PDB file of C-alpha atoms in Angstrom:
ATOM      1  CA  MET A   6      70.904  64.255  76.765  1.00  0.00           C
ATOM      2  CA  ALA A   7      70.331  68.009  77.239  1.00  0.00           C
ATOM      3  CA  GLY A   8      71.237  68.518  73.578  1.00  0.00           C
ATOM      4  CA  TRP A   9      68.050  66.711  72.539  1.00  0.00           C
ATOM      5  CA  LEU A  10      65.797  69.114  74.426  1.00  0.00           C
ATOM      6  CA  PRO A  11      64.211  72.175  72.801  1.00  0.00           C
ATOM      7  CA  ARG A  12      66.444  75.249  73.208  1.00  0.00           C
ATOM      8  CA  GLY A  13      64.321  76.971  75.833  1.00  0.00           C
ATOM      9  CA  LEU A  14      63.946  73.887  78.035  1.00  0.00           C
ATOM     10  CA  ARG A  15      67.618  72.962  77.578  1.00  0.00           C
ATOM     11  CA  THR A  16      68.687  76.440  78.707  1.00  0.00           C
ATOM     12  CA  ARG A  17      66.298  76.515  81.685  1.00  0.00           C
ATOM     13  CA  SER A  18      67.621  73.078  82.719  1.00  0.00           C
ATOM     14  CA  TYR A  19      71.208  74.337  82.474  1.00  0.00           C
ATOM     15  CA  TRP A  20      70.353  77.386  84.572  1.00  0.00           C
ATOM     16  CA  ALA A  21      68.592  75.274  87.229  1.00  0.00           C
ATOM     17  CA  ALA A  22      71.541  72.868  87.448  1.00  0.00           C
ATOM     18  CA  ASN A  23      74.270  75.523  87.445  1.00  0.00           C
ATOM     19  CA  TRP A  24      72.603  78.441  89.248  1.00  0.00           C
ATOM     20  CA  PRO A  25      69.825  77.031  91.467  1.00  0.00           C
ATOM     21  CA  ALA A  26      69.843  80.034  93.801  1.00  0.00           C
ATOM     22  CA  TRP A  27      69.296  82.275  90.770  1.00  0.00           C
ATOM     23  CA  CYS A  28      66.246  80.480  89.397  1.00  0.00           C
ATOM     24  CA  ASP A  29      63.932  82.783  91.356  1.00  0.00           C
ATOM     25  CA  PRO A  30      66.106  85.526  92.866  1.00  0.00           C
ATOM     26  CA  VAL A  31      64.821  87.589  95.778  1.00  0.00           C
ATOM     27  CA  ALA A  32      66.641  90.672  97.085  1.00  0.00           C
ATOM     28  CA  PRO A  33      67.996  90.383 100.649  1.00  0.00           C
ATOM     29  CA  ALA A  34      65.586  91.257 103.447  1.00  0.00           C
ATOM     30  CA  VAL A  35      67.905  94.027 104.653  1.00  0.00           C
ATOM     31  CA  LEU A  36      66.897  96.146 101.659  1.00  0.00           C
ATOM     32  CA  ALA A  37      63.948  98.353 102.605  1.00  0.00           C
ATOM     33  CA  GLU A  38      60.895  98.827 100.421  1.00  0.00           C
ATOM     34  CA  PRO A  39      60.374 100.006  97.742  1.00  0.00           C
ATOM     35  CA  TYR A  40      63.988  99.148  96.888  1.00  0.00           C
ATOM     36  CA  ARG A  41      63.660  95.456  97.746  1.00  0.00           C
ATOM     37  CA  SER A  42      60.797  94.926  95.298  1.00  0.00           C
ATOM     38  CA  ALA A  43      62.613  96.908  92.596  1.00  0.00           C
ATOM     39  CA  ALA A  44      65.846  94.949  93.126  1.00  0.00           C
ATOM     40  CA  THR A  45      63.964  91.640  93.027  1.00  0.00           C
ATOM     41  CA  ALA A  46      62.196  92.626  89.790  1.00  0.00           C
ATOM     42  CA  TRP A  47      65.495  93.729  88.246  1.00  0.00           C
ATOM     43  CA  ALA A  48      67.228  90.462  89.268  1.00  0.00           C
ATOM     44  CA  ARG A  49      64.442  88.363  87.752  1.00  0.00           C
ATOM     45  CA  GLU A  50      64.556  90.360  84.508  1.00  0.00           C
ATOM     46  CA  TRP A  51      68.338  89.910  84.423  1.00  0.00           C
ATOM     47  CA  VAL A  52      68.015  86.125  84.839  1.00  0.00           C
ATOM     48  CA  ASP A  53      65.383  85.966  82.095  1.00  0.00           C
ATOM     49  CA  ALA A  54      67.680  87.969  79.792  1.00  0.00           C
ATOM     50  CA  GLN A  55      70.644  85.635  80.460  1.00  0.00           C
ATOM     51  CA  VAL A  56      68.551  82.526  79.823  1.00  0.00           C
ATOM     52  CA  ALA A  57      67.030  84.052  76.668  1.00  0.00           C
ATOM     53  CA  ALA A  58      70.497  84.982  75.347  1.00  0.00           C
ATOM     54  CA  HIS A  59      71.770  81.415  75.871  1.00  0.00           C
ATOM     55  CA  ALA A  60      68.681  80.002  74.151  1.00  0.00           C
ATOM     56  CA  ALA A  61      68.899  82.452  71.221  1.00  0.00           C
ATOM     57  CA  ALA A  62      72.576  81.583  70.710  1.00  0.00           C
ATOM     58  CA  GLY A  63      71.757  77.849  70.872  1.00  0.00           C
ATOM     59  CA  ARG A  64      74.489  77.245  73.442  1.00  0.00           C
ATOM     60  CA  SER A  65      75.042  73.777  74.855  1.00  0.00           C
ATOM     61  CA  TRP A  66      75.410  73.455  78.636  1.00  0.00           C
ATOM     62  CA  ALA A  67      79.207  73.493  78.224  1.00  0.00           C
ATOM     63  CA  ARG A  68      79.182  76.587  76.002  1.00  0.00           C
ATOM     64  CA  ALA A  69      76.712  78.365  78.294  1.00  0.00           C
ATOM     65  CA  ASP A  70      78.917  77.598  81.291  1.00  0.00           C
ATOM     66  CA  ALA A  71      82.013  78.828  79.433  1.00  0.00           C
ATOM     67  CA  HIS A  72      80.173  82.031  78.546  1.00  0.00           C
ATOM     68  CA  ASP A  73      78.972  82.556  82.128  1.00  0.00           C
ATOM     69  CA  ALA A  74      82.515  82.004  83.413  1.00  0.00           C
ATOM     70  CA  ALA A  75      83.762  84.815  81.151  1.00  0.00           C
ATOM     71  CA  PHE A  76      80.930  87.223  81.956  1.00  0.00           C
ATOM     72  CA  PRO A  77      80.478  87.163  85.740  1.00  0.00           C
ATOM     73  CA  ARG A  78      79.045  90.666  85.821  1.00  0.00           C
ATOM     74  CA  GLU A  79      78.083  93.619  83.716  1.00  0.00           C
ATOM     75  CA  ALA A  80      80.694  96.316  83.124  1.00  0.00           C
ATOM     76  CA  ILE A  81      80.177  99.078  85.684  1.00  0.00           C
ATOM     77  CA  PRO A  82      80.725 102.686  84.579  1.00  0.00           C
ATOM     78  CA  PRO A  83      83.234 104.658  86.657  1.00  0.00           C
ATOM     79  CA  ALA A  84      81.896 106.137  89.892  1.00  0.00           C
ATOM     80  CA  GLY A  85      84.700 108.677  90.153  1.00  0.00           C
ATOM     81  CA  PRO A  86      87.867 109.883  88.474  1.00  0.00           C
ATOM     82  CA  VAL A  87      89.480 106.403  88.597  1.00  0.00           C
ATOM     83  CA  ALA A  88      87.774 104.086  86.114  1.00  0.00           C
ATOM     84  CA  GLU A  89      87.077 100.503  87.139  1.00  0.00           C
ATOM     85  CA  ALA A  90      88.785  98.080  84.800  1.00  0.00           C
ATOM     86  CA  SER A  91      89.423  94.364  84.640  1.00  0.00           C
ATOM     87  CA  PRO A  92      91.968  92.848  82.262  1.00  0.00           C
ATOM     88  CA  PHE A  93      89.798  89.738  82.092  1.00  0.00           C
ATOM     89  CA  LEU A  94      86.849  91.715  80.717  1.00  0.00           C
ATOM     90  CA  HIS A  95      88.907  93.517  78.057  1.00  0.00           C
ATOM     91  CA  GLU A  96      87.537  92.865  74.553  1.00  0.00           C
ATOM     92  CA  THR A  97      90.825  91.458  73.233  1.00  0.00           C
ATOM     93  CA  PHE A  98      91.225  89.058  76.157  1.00  0.00           C
ATOM     94  CA  LEU A  99      87.581  87.933  75.996  1.00  0.00           C
ATOM     95  CA  ALA A 100      87.796  87.277  72.263  1.00  0.00           C
ATOM     96  CA  ALA A 101      90.886  85.096  72.780  1.00  0.00           C
ATOM     97  CA  ALA A 102      89.414  83.291  75.806  1.00  0.00           C
ATOM     98  CA  LEU A 103      86.111  82.536  74.085  1.00  0.00           C
ATOM     99  CA  ALA A 104      87.921  81.297  70.968  1.00  0.00           C
ATOM    100  CA  LEU A 105      89.670  78.534  72.950  1.00  0.00           C
ATOM    101  CA  PRO A 106      88.211  75.089  72.329  1.00  0.00           C
ATOM    102  CA  LEU A 107      86.265  73.997  75.409  1.00  0.00           C
ATOM    103  CA  GLY A 108      88.399  70.873  75.746  1.00  0.00           C
ATOM    104  CA  ASP A 109      91.542  72.994  76.154  1.00  0.00           C
ATOM    105  CA  ARG A 110      90.117  74.548  79.314  1.00  0.00           C
ATOM    106  CA  TYR A 111      90.312  71.186  81.110  1.00  0.00           C
ATOM    107  CA  HIS A 112      93.304  68.966  81.857  1.00  0.00           C
ATOM    108  CA  PRO A 113      92.640  65.475  83.279  1.00  0.00           C
ATOM    109  CA  GLY A 114      96.229  65.101  84.547  1.00  0.00           C
ATOM    110  CA  LEU A 115      96.061  67.845  87.179  1.00  0.00           C
ATOM    111  CA  PRO A 116      95.821  66.766  90.845  1.00  0.00           C
ATOM    112  CA  SER A 117      92.301  68.005  91.787  1.00  0.00           C
ATOM    113  CA  PRO A 118      88.930  68.738  90.150  1.00  0.00           C
ATOM    114  CA  TYR A 119      89.394  72.441  90.952  1.00  0.00           C
ATOM    115  CA  LEU A 120      92.764  72.625  89.171  1.00  0.00           C
ATOM    116  CA  ARG A 121      91.598  70.437  86.282  1.00  0.00           C
ATOM    117  CA  CYS A 122      88.976  73.096  85.463  1.00  0.00           C
ATOM    118  CA  LYS A 123      91.640  75.833  85.661  1.00  0.00           C
ATOM    119  CA  ALA A 124      93.966  74.216  83.133  1.00  0.00           C
ATOM    120  CA  GLN A 125      94.682  77.384  81.136  1.00  0.00           C
ATOM    121  CA  VAL A 126      95.684  79.279  84.282  1.00  0.00           C
ATOM    122  CA  VAL A 127      97.823  76.408  85.590  1.00  0.00           C
ATOM    123  CA  ARG A 128      99.627  76.224  82.231  1.00  0.00           C
ATOM    124  CA  LEU A 129     100.857  79.803  82.817  1.00  0.00           C
ATOM    125  CA  LEU A 130     102.717  78.749  85.977  1.00  0.00           C
ATOM    126  CA  PRO A 131     106.035  76.903  86.279  1.00  0.00           C
ATOM    127  CA  THR A 132     105.591  73.133  86.570  1.00  0.00           C
ATOM    128  CA  ALA A 133     107.286  73.210  89.991  1.00  0.00           C
ATOM    129  CA  ALA A 134     104.432  75.397  91.312  1.00  0.00           C
ATOM    130  CA  VAL A 135     101.699  72.813  90.660  1.00  0.00           C
ATOM    131  CA  PRO A 136     102.311  70.687  93.805  1.00  0.00           C
ATOM    132  CA  VAL A 137     101.866  73.719  96.092  1.00  0.00           C
ATOM    133  CA  LEU A 138      98.731  75.164  94.449  1.00  0.00           C
ATOM    134  CA  PRO A 139      95.499  75.020  96.488  1.00  0.00           C
ATOM    135  CA  ARG A 140      93.451  71.930  95.646  1.00  0.00           C
ATOM    136  CA  ARG A 141      90.083  73.688  96.095  1.00  0.00           C
ATOM    137  CA  LYS A 142      88.636  77.171  95.808  1.00  0.00           C
ATOM    138  CA  GLN A 143      89.536  79.316  98.798  1.00  0.00           C
ATOM    139  CA  TYR A 144      86.812  81.600 100.075  1.00  0.00           C
ATOM    140  CA  PHE A 145      88.706  83.300 102.933  1.00  0.00           C
ATOM    141  CA  LYS A 146      85.554  82.901 105.022  1.00  0.00           C
ATOM    142  CA  ALA A 147      87.042  84.049 108.345  1.00  0.00           C
ATOM    143  CA  ALA A 148      88.670  87.144 106.844  1.00  0.00           C
ATOM    144  CA  LEU A 149      85.491  88.111 105.000  1.00  0.00           C
ATOM    145  CA  ALA A 150      83.373  87.572 108.113  1.00  0.00           C
ATOM    146  CA  LYS A 151      85.690  89.843 110.111  1.00  0.00           C
ATOM    147  CA  GLN A 152      85.662  92.504 107.387  1.00  0.00           C
ATOM    148  CA  SER A 153      81.872  92.320 107.043  1.00  0.00           C
ATOM    149  CA  ALA A 154      81.244  92.880 110.763  1.00  0.00           C
ATOM    150  CA  SER A 155      81.026  96.651 110.222  1.00  0.00           C
ATOM    151  CA  GLY A 156      78.035  95.995 107.949  1.00  0.00           C
ATOM    152  CA  CYS A 157      75.978  95.012 111.011  1.00  0.00           C
ATOM    153  CA  ARG A 158      75.846  98.687 111.955  1.00  0.00           C
ATOM    154  CA  ALA A 159      74.728 101.009 109.160  1.00  0.00           C
ATOM    155  CA  PRO A 160      72.945 103.950 110.796  1.00  0.00           C
ATOM    156  CA  LEU A 161      73.185 106.217 107.749  1.00  0.00           C
ATOM    157  CA  CYS A 162      71.655 103.578 105.440  1.00  0.00           C
ATOM    158  CA  VAL A 163      68.869 102.847 107.922  1.00  0.00           C
ATOM    159  CA  SER A 164      68.067 106.519 108.583  1.00  0.00           C
ATOM    160  CA  ALA A 165      68.051 107.189 104.817  1.00  0.00           C
ATOM    161  CA  GLY A 166      65.426 104.457 104.421  1.00  0.00           C
ATOM    162  CA  LEU A 167      67.620 102.249 102.236  1.00  0.00           C
ATOM    163  CA  LEU A 168      67.849  99.400 104.731  1.00  0.00           C
ATOM    164  CA  ASP A 169      65.495  97.728 107.184  1.00  0.00           C
ATOM    165  CA  GLY A 170      67.123  98.053 110.610  1.00  0.00           C
ATOM    166  CA  ASP A 171      65.428  94.974 112.119  1.00  0.00           C
ATOM    167  CA  ALA A 172      66.393  92.765 109.165  1.00  0.00           C
ATOM    168  CA  LEU A 173      69.929  94.144 109.253  1.00  0.00           C
ATOM    169  CA  ALA A 174      70.270  93.269 112.952  1.00  0.00           C
ATOM    170  CA  ALA A 175      69.432  89.635 112.128  1.00  0.00           C
ATOM    171  CA  GLU A 176      71.557  89.378 108.947  1.00  0.00           C
ATOM    172  CA  THR A 177      74.580  87.037 109.111  1.00  0.00           C
ATOM    173  CA  ASP A 178      75.548  86.554 105.442  1.00  0.00           C
ATOM    174  CA  PRO A 179      79.042  88.087 104.973  1.00  0.00           C
ATOM    175  CA  ALA A 180      78.326  88.798 101.292  1.00  0.00           C
ATOM    176  CA  VAL A 181      75.294  90.927 102.192  1.00  0.00           C
ATOM    177  CA  LEU A 182      77.087  92.602 105.114  1.00  0.00           C
ATOM    178  CA  LEU A 183      80.100  93.486 102.940  1.00  0.00           C
ATOM    179  CA  VAL A 184      77.807  95.331 100.519  1.00  0.00           C
ATOM    180  CA  VAL A 185      76.045  97.047 103.443  1.00  0.00           C
ATOM    181  CA  ALA A 186      79.423  98.157 104.855  1.00  0.00           C
ATOM    182  CA  ALA A 187      80.406  99.548 101.431  1.00  0.00           C
ATOM    183  CA  LEU A 188      77.103 101.454 101.165  1.00  0.00           C
ATOM    184  CA  GLU A 189      77.557 102.902 104.630  1.00  0.00           C
ATOM    185  CA  ARG A 190      81.127 104.031 103.800  1.00  0.00           C
ATOM    186  CA  TRP A 191      79.896 105.590 100.556  1.00  0.00           C
ATOM    187  CA  LEU A 192      77.112 107.500 102.326  1.00  0.00           C
ATOM    188  CA  ALA A 193      79.513 108.665 105.049  1.00  0.00           C
ATOM    189  CA  GLY A 194      81.941 109.887 102.376  1.00  0.00           C
ATOM    190  CA  ALA A 195      79.182 111.621 100.426  1.00  0.00           C
ATOM    191  CA  GLU A 196      77.903 113.293 103.591  1.00  0.00           C
ATOM    192  CA  LYS A 197      81.421 114.415 104.552  1.00  0.00           C
ATOM    193  CA  LYS A 198      82.124 115.732 101.052  1.00  0.00           C
ATOM    194  CA  ALA A 199      78.864 117.708 101.055  1.00  0.00           C
ATOM    195  CA  VAL A 200      79.742 119.243 104.419  1.00  0.00           C
ATOM    196  CA  ILE A 201      83.274 120.117 103.283  1.00  0.00           C
ATOM    197  CA  SER A 202      82.287 121.406  99.834  1.00  0.00           C
ATOM    198  CA  GLY A 203      79.317 123.417 101.020  1.00  0.00           C
ATOM    199  CA  PRO A 204      77.043 125.514  98.799  1.00  0.00           C
TER     200      PRO A 204
END
């Protein structure tokens, strides 16, 4: 039925159904002002740009979802001498992946909904491996929670005014705390490098 809607409404409906948390994004409370407002504004502009691109291309819900599965993030320029790269975001791979008919990405004979949506990946594996594959997406919640614990303490980020210390003390989301821990490590490394390098 979505195909009968005007492009803009069809795309907004797709976005609301597929990405409800990203309909009106708000930066985490741990981010101090003015960075929180700037991050929120950027996130909202990014969502509007994604929705507008889907509408301009006239993508159906299925094609929009296939596109969003291939483009989970923007390419990030290198932050140091080792460039970040992903084989799944390489132009040649993306062209081949996006050229696959949508129906080929699904296989009704696989043993779980999760695997049925991963048909192209499962086809790469030996048939004998299928019975031992995980039947649902694994999030490694306990391991991530343990790794994110260091994000609860970020004195450099707080003293630099990047993070709100009170909000950080109350934060429990491992995804947020993992980013906080990475920021704190980066600041500690930058501070150490500045001390070692000297003027």
